[in-house]
Short mmCIF file of C-alpha atoms and ligand atoms in Angstrom, two decimals:
data_model
loop_
_atom_site.label_atom_id
_atom_site.label_comp_id
_atom_site.label_asym_id
_atom_site.label_seq_id
_atom_site.Cartn_x
_atom_site.Cartn_y
_atom_site.Cartn_z
CA MET V 623 -15.41 -12.00 43.58
CA PRO V 624 -12.65 -11.57 40.69
CA ARG V 625 -10.12 -8.75 41.12
CA THR V 626 -10.35 -5.93 39.01
CA LEU V 627 -7.51 -5.53 36.07
CA LYS V 628 -5.91 -2.60 37.76
CA GLU V 629 -5.86 -4.72 41.17
CA GLN V 630 -4.39 -7.52 39.48
CA LEU V 631 -1.78 -5.25 37.81
CA PRO V 632 -1.32 -2.16 40.18
CA TRP V 633 1.65 -0.84 38.13
CA THR V 634 -0.24 -0.33 35.25
CA GLN V 635 -1.47 3.08 33.54
CA SER V 636 -5.07 3.47 32.23
CA PRO V 637 -6.34 2.57 29.94
CA ILE V 638 -4.70 -1.19 30.09
CA ILE V 639 -3.12 -2.18 27.30
CA ALA V 640 -0.97 -5.60 26.95
CA ASN V 641 1.23 -7.03 24.05
CA ALA V 642 0.12 -10.66 23.11
CA PRO V 643 2.17 -13.38 24.26
CA MET V 644 3.43 -14.24 20.94
CA GLY V 645 5.49 -17.59 21.23
CA GLY V 646 8.94 -17.16 19.68
CA PHE V 647 8.07 -13.37 19.09
CA ALA V 648 7.18 -11.89 22.48
CA GLY V 649 10.72 -12.41 24.68
CA GLY V 650 11.68 -10.83 27.64
CA ALA V 651 13.02 -7.47 26.14
CA LEU V 652 9.17 -6.50 24.75
CA ALA V 653 7.78 -7.66 27.94
CA ALA V 654 10.29 -5.42 29.86
CA ALA V 655 9.58 -2.58 27.26
CA VAL V 656 5.78 -2.82 27.60
CA THR V 657 5.57 -3.25 31.15
CA ALA V 658 8.07 -0.19 31.87
CA ALA V 659 5.82 1.92 29.70
CA GLY V 660 2.90 1.16 32.01
CA GLY V 661 1.54 -1.58 30.22
CA LEU V 662 1.15 -5.37 30.59
CA GLY V 663 4.53 -7.01 28.89
CA GLN V 664 4.00 -10.70 27.97
CA ILE V 665 6.36 -13.51 27.00
CA GLY V 666 5.23 -15.80 24.59
CA ALA V 667 6.13 -19.41 25.35
CA VAL V 668 6.28 -22.31 23.10
CA VAL V 669 8.53 -25.77 24.43
CA ASP V 670 11.45 -24.72 24.98
CA MET V 671 11.99 -24.18 28.73
CA GLY V 672 15.51 -22.81 28.46
CA GLU V 673 14.59 -20.25 26.08
CA LEU V 674 11.72 -19.51 28.39
CA GLU V 675 14.21 -19.28 31.09
CA ARG V 676 16.48 -17.03 29.33
CA GLU V 677 13.79 -14.77 28.49
CA LEU V 678 12.44 -14.65 31.60
CA THR V 679 15.95 -13.79 33.15
CA LEU V 680 16.00 -10.98 30.60
CA ALA V 681 12.72 -9.29 31.29
CA GLN V 682 13.43 -9.92 35.31
CA LYS V 683 16.77 -7.87 34.70
CA SER V 684 15.40 -5.33 32.74
CA LEU V 685 12.57 -4.33 35.24
CA PRO V 686 14.09 -2.72 38.48
CA ARG V 687 11.10 -3.06 41.03
CA SER V 688 9.97 -0.73 43.74
CA LYS V 689 7.87 -1.87 46.30
CA SER V 690 6.72 1.60 47.17
CA ASN V 691 3.61 3.31 45.41
CA GLY V 692 5.31 4.93 42.27
CA ASP V 693 6.85 7.79 41.07
CA THR V 694 5.23 7.31 37.42
CA SER V 695 7.62 9.78 35.97
CA ASN V 696 10.13 7.13 36.06
CA ASN V 697 9.38 4.22 33.51
CA ASN V 698 11.81 2.25 34.55
CA THR V 699 10.30 1.82 38.22
CA ILE V 700 7.60 -0.21 38.48
CA SER V 701 5.64 -0.37 41.70
CA CYS V 702 4.07 -3.63 42.40
CA SER V 703 3.56 -6.72 44.49
CA SER V 704 7.19 -7.51 45.75
CA THR V 705 6.11 -11.22 45.03
CA THR V 706 5.40 -10.88 41.57
CA LEU V 707 7.57 -10.07 38.42
CA PRO V 708 5.00 -7.60 36.40
CA ILE V 709 4.75 -9.30 33.17
CA GLY V 710 2.80 -12.18 31.81
CA VAL V 711 3.75 -15.30 30.31
CA GLY V 712 1.62 -17.01 27.51
CA LEU V 713 1.69 -21.07 27.40
CA LEU V 714 -0.24 -22.95 24.71
CA THR V 715 -1.59 -25.84 27.02
CA PHE V 716 -1.91 -28.35 24.29
CA ILE V 717 1.60 -28.81 23.81
CA LEU V 718 3.01 -28.22 26.98
CA LYS V 719 2.92 -30.03 30.51
CA LEU V 720 2.40 -28.50 33.43
CA GLU V 721 4.80 -29.82 35.48
CA SER V 722 7.75 -29.08 32.75
CA VAL V 723 6.84 -25.20 32.98
CA LEU V 724 5.60 -25.03 36.84
CA PRO V 725 9.28 -24.61 38.18
CA LEU V 726 10.24 -21.87 36.03
CA LEU V 727 6.88 -20.06 37.09
CA GLN V 728 7.36 -20.78 40.62
CA ARG V 729 10.95 -19.06 40.29
CA PHE V 730 9.89 -16.13 38.55
CA GLN V 731 6.39 -15.76 39.83
CA PRO V 732 5.01 -13.92 36.62
CA SER V 733 1.90 -11.44 37.31
CA VAL V 734 -0.11 -13.03 34.75
CA ILE V 735 0.03 -16.85 33.35
CA TRP V 736 -1.97 -16.74 30.03
CA LEU V 737 -3.22 -19.65 28.93
CA PHE V 738 -4.57 -20.59 25.27
CA ALA V 739 -5.10 -23.55 22.76
CA ALA V 740 -6.45 -26.38 25.00
CA SER V 741 -6.73 -29.59 23.35
CA GLU V 742 -10.24 -29.37 25.01
CA LEU V 743 -12.01 -26.32 27.24
CA ASN V 744 -12.01 -28.99 30.55
CA ASP V 745 -8.22 -29.00 30.05
CA TYR V 746 -8.13 -25.28 31.44
CA THR V 747 -9.77 -26.08 34.68
CA THR V 748 -7.30 -28.59 35.79
CA TRP V 749 -4.36 -26.02 34.87
CA THR V 750 -6.14 -23.26 36.60
CA ARG V 751 -6.45 -25.05 39.54
CA SER V 752 -3.20 -26.14 39.63
CA LEU V 753 -1.82 -22.80 38.99
CA HIS V 754 -3.97 -20.87 41.60
CA ALA V 755 -2.88 -23.77 44.11
CA ALA V 756 1.09 -23.29 42.86
CA LEU V 757 0.93 -19.54 42.21
CA PRO V 758 -1.35 -17.91 44.58
CA HIS V 759 -0.35 -14.60 43.55
CA SER V 760 -0.35 -14.77 39.95
CA SER V 761 -3.57 -14.23 37.74
CA ILE V 762 -4.70 -17.05 35.25
CA TRP V 763 -5.98 -15.52 32.14
CA ILE V 764 -7.48 -17.70 29.24
CA GLN V 765 -7.94 -16.40 25.65
CA VAL V 766 -11.16 -17.71 24.16
CA GLY V 767 -12.87 -17.13 20.76
CA SER V 768 -16.72 -17.62 21.57
CA ALA V 769 -19.10 -16.57 23.67
CA SER V 770 -20.09 -20.35 24.82
CA ALA V 771 -16.65 -21.18 25.14
CA ALA V 772 -16.15 -17.90 27.45
CA LEU V 773 -18.85 -19.07 29.67
CA THR V 774 -17.77 -22.53 30.13
CA VAL V 775 -14.03 -21.51 31.17
CA ALA V 776 -15.62 -18.54 33.22
CA ARG V 777 -17.43 -21.07 35.16
CA GLY V 778 -14.64 -23.74 35.58
CA ASP V 779 -16.02 -26.16 38.15
CA ALA V 780 -19.01 -24.83 39.73
CA SER V 781 -17.90 -26.43 42.79
CA ASP V 782 -14.42 -25.21 43.21
CA ALA V 783 -13.77 -21.40 42.62
CA SER V 784 -10.02 -22.34 42.24
CA THR V 785 -10.68 -23.33 38.67
CA GLN V 786 -12.15 -19.81 37.84
CA PRO V 787 -9.71 -17.73 35.86
CA ASP V 788 -8.96 -14.09 36.91
CA ALA V 789 -9.78 -12.56 33.47
CA LEU V 790 -10.77 -13.78 30.23
CA VAL V 791 -9.23 -12.93 26.64
CA LEU V 792 -11.88 -12.69 23.73
CA GLN V 793 -10.01 -13.32 20.34
CA GLY V 794 -11.64 -12.14 17.36
CA SER V 795 -11.29 -13.41 13.90
CA ASP V 796 -9.21 -10.55 12.76
CA ALA V 797 -6.43 -11.76 15.06
CA GLY V 798 -3.02 -12.53 13.70
CA GLY V 799 -1.65 -15.91 14.33
CA HIS V 800 -3.39 -19.04 15.55
CA GLY V 801 -6.69 -18.56 16.47
CA PHE V 802 -10.52 -20.05 15.99
CA GLU V 803 -11.46 -21.58 12.53
CA HIS V 804 -15.08 -20.72 13.60
CA SER V 805 -15.01 -16.95 14.79
CA ALA V 806 -16.46 -13.72 14.99
CA SER V 807 -14.79 -10.04 15.17
CA ILE V 808 -14.97 -8.56 18.90
CA VAL V 809 -17.56 -5.90 17.40
CA SER V 810 -20.06 -8.83 18.29
CA LEU V 811 -18.02 -11.14 20.06
CA VAL V 812 -17.29 -9.06 23.35
CA PRO V 813 -20.63 -7.40 23.79
CA GLU V 814 -22.45 -10.87 23.35
CA THR V 815 -19.88 -12.42 25.46
CA LEU V 816 -20.38 -9.71 28.35
CA ASP V 817 -24.25 -10.27 28.15
CA LEU V 818 -23.92 -14.04 28.37
CA LEU V 819 -21.75 -13.70 31.40
CA ALA V 820 -23.79 -11.10 33.05
CA ALA V 821 -26.86 -13.44 32.65
CA HIS V 822 -25.26 -16.05 34.55
CA GLY V 823 -23.84 -13.75 37.48
CA LEU V 824 -20.23 -13.28 36.02
CA SER V 825 -20.44 -9.84 35.14
CA ALA V 826 -17.30 -8.97 37.63
CA LEU V 827 -15.02 -11.10 35.36
CA PRO V 828 -12.73 -8.93 33.98
CA VAL V 829 -12.66 -9.47 29.87
CA LEU V 830 -10.17 -7.91 27.63
CA ALA V 831 -10.23 -7.68 23.46
CA ALA V 832 -7.95 -9.00 21.03
CA GLY V 833 -7.90 -9.47 17.14
CA GLY V 834 -7.59 -6.60 14.87
CA ILE V 835 -6.83 -3.98 17.48
CA ALA V 836 -3.60 -2.04 16.41
CA ASP V 837 -3.92 1.64 17.26
CA ALA V 838 -5.91 4.04 19.30
CA ARG V 839 -8.67 4.07 17.44
CA GLY V 840 -9.30 0.13 17.48
CA ALA V 841 -8.44 0.44 21.48
CA ALA V 842 -11.26 2.69 21.93
CA ALA V 843 -13.84 1.18 19.91
CA ALA V 844 -12.97 -2.16 22.25
CA PHE V 845 -13.23 0.14 25.35
CA ALA V 846 -16.87 0.85 24.23
CA LEU V 847 -17.86 -2.85 23.06
CA GLY V 848 -17.12 -3.19 27.06
CA ALA V 849 -13.52 -4.39 27.45
CA ALA V 850 -11.76 -3.82 30.43
CA GLY V 851 -7.98 -4.02 28.43
CA VAL V 852 -6.82 -4.49 25.10
CA VAL V 853 -4.36 -7.05 23.70
CA LEU V 854 -2.23 -6.00 20.66
CA GLY V 855 -0.11 -8.55 18.54
CA THR V 856 0.17 -8.02 15.24
CA ARG V 857 0.96 -3.91 15.96
CA PHE V 858 3.94 -4.96 18.48
CA LEU V 859 5.19 -7.18 15.22
CA ALA V 860 7.14 -3.77 13.96
CA ALA V 861 8.16 -3.04 17.62
CA ARG V 862 12.39 -3.27 17.92
CA GLU V 863 12.41 -5.17 20.88
CA THR V 864 10.18 -8.00 19.18
CA ILE V 865 11.98 -11.19 17.74
CA VAL V 866 11.53 -11.93 14.48
CA PRO V 867 12.77 -14.84 12.72
CA HIS V 868 13.96 -13.04 10.04
CA GLU V 869 14.28 -9.20 8.82
CA ALA V 870 12.45 -10.25 5.85
CA TYR V 871 9.40 -11.30 8.29
CA ARG V 872 9.20 -7.81 9.59
CA ASP V 873 9.69 -6.17 6.31
CA ALA V 874 6.81 -7.96 4.84
CA VAL V 875 4.59 -6.86 8.09
CA LEU V 876 5.41 -3.13 7.48
CA SER V 877 4.95 -3.32 3.70
CA ALA V 878 1.78 -5.09 3.75
CA LYS V 879 -1.43 -3.12 3.17
CA ASP V 880 -5.36 -3.86 3.25
CA GLY V 881 -5.35 -6.76 5.65
CA SER V 882 -8.77 -7.78 4.20
CA THR V 883 -6.85 -9.38 0.90
CA SER V 884 -3.35 -9.34 2.01
CA THR V 885 -3.95 -11.70 5.12
CA VAL V 886 -6.25 -14.93 5.34
CA ARG V 887 -7.27 -17.79 7.91
CA SER V 888 -6.51 -21.16 7.13
CA LYS V 889 -5.11 -24.52 8.34
CA VAL V 890 -3.17 -24.86 5.73
CA PHE V 891 -0.26 -22.66 7.43
CA ASP V 892 0.05 -25.45 9.92
CA ASN V 893 0.49 -27.88 7.09
CA VAL V 894 3.34 -26.58 5.25
CA LYS V 895 6.35 -27.94 7.34
CA GLY V 896 4.59 -31.31 7.62
CA PRO V 897 1.23 -32.57 9.63
CA ASN V 898 -0.62 -30.11 11.38
CA ILE V 899 -0.48 -30.71 15.22
CA TRP V 900 -3.30 -28.17 16.59
CA PRO V 901 -6.43 -29.01 18.03
CA GLY V 902 -8.93 -29.21 15.32
CA GLU V 903 -10.63 -25.80 16.19
CA TYR V 904 -7.94 -23.83 15.52
CA ASP V 905 -6.50 -22.20 12.13
CA GLY V 906 -4.44 -19.51 11.79
CA ARG V 907 -3.88 -16.12 10.06
CA SER V 908 -1.15 -15.24 7.86
CA LEU V 909 -0.13 -12.89 4.84
CA VAL V 910 -1.31 -14.71 1.60
CA THR V 911 1.55 -16.91 0.60
CA ARG V 912 2.36 -19.18 -2.48
CA SER V 913 2.25 -22.06 -0.22
CA TYR V 914 -1.62 -21.20 0.61
CA THR V 915 -2.43 -20.15 -2.92
CA ASP V 916 -0.86 -23.27 -4.53
CA PHE V 917 -2.96 -25.41 -1.88
CA VAL V 918 -6.01 -23.22 -2.80
CA ASP V 919 -5.11 -24.23 -6.52
CA GLY V 920 -5.38 -27.94 -5.83
CA VAL V 921 -1.22 -28.49 -5.78
CA ASP V 922 -0.85 -31.36 -3.61
CA ILE V 923 0.29 -30.83 -0.20
CA GLY V 924 3.54 -33.11 -0.45
CA VAL V 925 4.59 -30.76 -3.23
CA VAL V 926 3.38 -27.77 -1.23
CA ARG V 927 5.78 -28.65 1.34
CA GLU V 928 8.54 -29.32 -0.75
CA ARG V 929 8.47 -26.05 -2.21
CA HIS V 930 8.17 -24.52 1.23
CA ALA V 931 11.31 -26.50 2.26
CA ASP V 932 13.06 -25.14 -1.10
CA ALA V 933 12.13 -21.49 -0.19
CA ALA V 934 13.15 -21.90 3.57
CA LYS V 935 16.60 -22.19 2.14
CA ARG V 936 16.49 -18.93 0.26
CA ALA V 937 18.77 -16.08 1.85
CA ASP V 938 15.49 -14.37 2.76
CA ALA V 939 13.90 -17.79 4.42
CA GLY V 940 10.99 -17.80 2.24
CA PHE V 941 9.51 -14.47 3.86
CA ALA V 942 10.18 -12.32 1.07
CA ASP V 943 7.89 -11.74 -1.84
CA THR V 944 10.65 -12.12 -4.09
CA THR V 945 10.80 -12.85 -8.07
CA ASP V 946 14.42 -14.01 -7.82
CA GLY V 947 15.69 -16.24 -10.82
CA GLU V 948 16.67 -18.82 -8.31
CA ALA V 949 13.39 -19.67 -7.31
CA LYS V 950 12.17 -19.82 -10.80
CA SER V 951 14.48 -21.73 -12.43
CA SER V 952 13.54 -24.53 -9.76
CA GLY V 953 9.86 -24.65 -10.47
CA ASN V 954 9.27 -23.63 -7.27
CA GLY V 955 7.70 -20.27 -8.30
CA ALA V 956 9.04 -16.94 -7.00
CA GLY V 957 7.54 -15.41 -3.90
CA ARG V 958 6.54 -15.52 -0.45
CA ARG V 959 6.07 -19.02 0.66
CA ALA V 960 6.92 -19.29 4.37
CA ASN V 961 4.05 -17.97 7.08
CA VAL V 962 4.25 -14.71 7.76
CA TRP V 963 1.71 -14.73 11.12
CA ALA V 964 -0.04 -11.35 11.10
CA GLY V 965 -3.76 -10.07 11.55
CA ALA V 966 -6.06 -8.20 9.62
CA SER V 967 -4.95 -5.06 11.02
CA VAL V 968 -1.71 -5.41 9.09
CA GLY V 969 -2.33 -2.49 7.01
CA LEU V 970 -2.00 -0.15 10.01
CA VAL V 971 1.35 -1.62 11.16
CA ASN V 972 3.38 0.96 9.09
CA GLU V 973 6.48 1.81 11.49
CA LEU V 974 9.17 0.42 12.87
CA GLN V 975 8.95 1.98 16.78
CA ASP V 976 10.24 1.31 20.39
CA ALA V 977 7.46 -0.69 22.28
CA GLY V 978 7.23 1.69 25.07
CA ASP V 979 6.27 4.35 22.02
CA VAL V 980 3.38 1.91 21.11
CA VAL V 981 2.10 1.64 24.32
CA ARG V 982 2.07 5.44 25.07
CA GLU V 983 0.65 6.50 21.88
CA VAL V 984 -2.17 3.81 21.91
CA ARG V 985 -2.86 5.17 25.74
CA LYS V 986 -3.07 8.61 24.99
CA GLY V 987 -5.09 8.42 21.56
CA VAL V 988 -7.73 6.32 23.48
CA ASP V 989 -9.36 9.46 25.05
CA GLU V 990 -8.97 11.52 22.10
CA ALA V 991 -10.55 8.64 19.61
CA LEU V 992 -13.46 8.51 22.10
CA LYS V 993 -13.91 12.39 22.33
CA ALA V 994 -13.49 12.56 18.44
CA ALA V 995 -16.21 9.95 18.12
CA ARG V 996 -18.46 11.84 20.67
CA ALA V 997 -17.95 15.02 18.78
CA ARG V 998 -19.48 13.00 15.65
CA LEU V 999 -22.55 12.12 17.21
C1 FMN R 1323 3.29 -13.68 15.44
C2 FMN R 1323 1.91 -14.07 16.26
C3 FMN R 1323 2.26 -15.00 17.45
C4 FMN R 1323 1.32 -15.57 18.13
N1 FMN R 1323 1.59 -16.47 19.15
C5 FMN R 1323 0.71 -16.78 20.12
C6 FMN R 1323 0.94 -17.56 21.14
O1 FMN R 1323 1.98 -17.94 21.11
N2 FMN R 1323 0.19 -17.99 22.15
C7 FMN R 1323 -1.16 -17.14 22.15
O2 FMN R 1323 -1.66 -17.32 23.12
N3 FMN R 1323 -1.24 -16.30 21.33
C8 FMN R 1323 -0.61 -15.96 20.05
N4 FMN R 1323 -0.93 -15.19 18.91
C9 FMN R 1323 -2.07 -14.54 19.03
C10 FMN R 1323 -2.39 -13.55 20.04
O3 FMN R 1323 -2.66 -13.87 21.45
C11 FMN R 1323 -3.74 -12.47 19.91
O4 FMN R 1323 -4.82 -13.30 20.08
C12 FMN R 1323 -3.61 -12.03 18.53
O5 FMN R 1323 -2.51 -11.42 18.13
C13 FMN R 1323 -4.47 -10.36 18.71
O6 FMN R 1323 -5.04 -9.95 17.62
P1 FMN R 1323 -3.63 -8.87 16.58
O7 FMN R 1323 -2.52 -9.92 15.95
O8 FMN R 1323 -4.59 -8.61 15.41
O9 FMN R 1323 -3.68 -7.72 17.57
C14 FMN R 1323 -0.28 -14.80 17.92
C15 FMN R 1323 -0.15 -13.71 17.18
C16 FMN R 1323 1.05 -13.34 16.35
C17 FMN R 1323 0.49 -12.32 15.45
#
């Protein structure tokens, strides 16, 4: 019988809110701040294990832990199992080897290990079995993007319970960053998946929703759809603790409006620096860039890459939507060329905030949003 999210994350306050483990963006400072505010803070790993070690060390140092059951008025003292670090670590399984990350996971013992982007769904079975064996106190969560994938992953290898995850994250099409080329929004994805899991005797498996949730109203909607927890990525791009490649990146997120038109899903975002290495079913959502519009207009990908490389040398690293003369005179065309990964909710992200304030604001607002909804019925 899978444990509830609250059993897996005993320090969290209800409703459960997590930051997405955004590789290169979500580091130890963000994870610690989100956890300290009663959420699940997560670090996103890519391939540099030295960097992951530094971010895990930072999170560990920033989170004084108490073994006793908690004084929730003290946001800096987290009560949880003495064996796990109360954060999650996100791993992209298609580019990582389990043996290269395992020593760090065993040393830091994160409460959650989040898996995403397997080359094949079967890979999760192997990863989950090995991780459960090596880290019996950690929960394994897997992010998927369809009801059928959710069922396959939830079942694991039916003859071996250790291959089954402790929770699923359902990522809808509004999500920022990498996701599924064929996808639906969480509005249908969550309830259909819950029905399918229930039909196969898997209704006890906790399910979180991700994609397009940027405030309490979105979170309340996800809980109404049946989610047991919510994951926010794009909203945390505007958190002070989040690492951004350049301030122009954050400015672009803060100033973007109307995600329906200002963001788009495409595989071309993974082609602008060189050939796409992501498994075939993935694409990504970014702000619309000149690289994207050039490609759609039929500009050869080699030229798109050259222009992208030129723009990356600019002072704003290609993130700003500038009309500076240098870019024009180089024939490069002015404007944003570098990817600004962000979700369809980007128009709701308007303020630079402390991550803890984001968690508290969303948590407090869920109840109000549900009451307001009830009042309109
Ligand atoms: C900038 C950015 C980077 C991301 N990087 C990762 C990653 O490294 N691993 C991962 O599992 N998901 C990653 N994601 C996707 C998130 O896990 C999550 O599905 C998404 O942020 C949820 O949608 P939202 O952005 O609308 O909140 C990323 C998302 C963003 C916006």
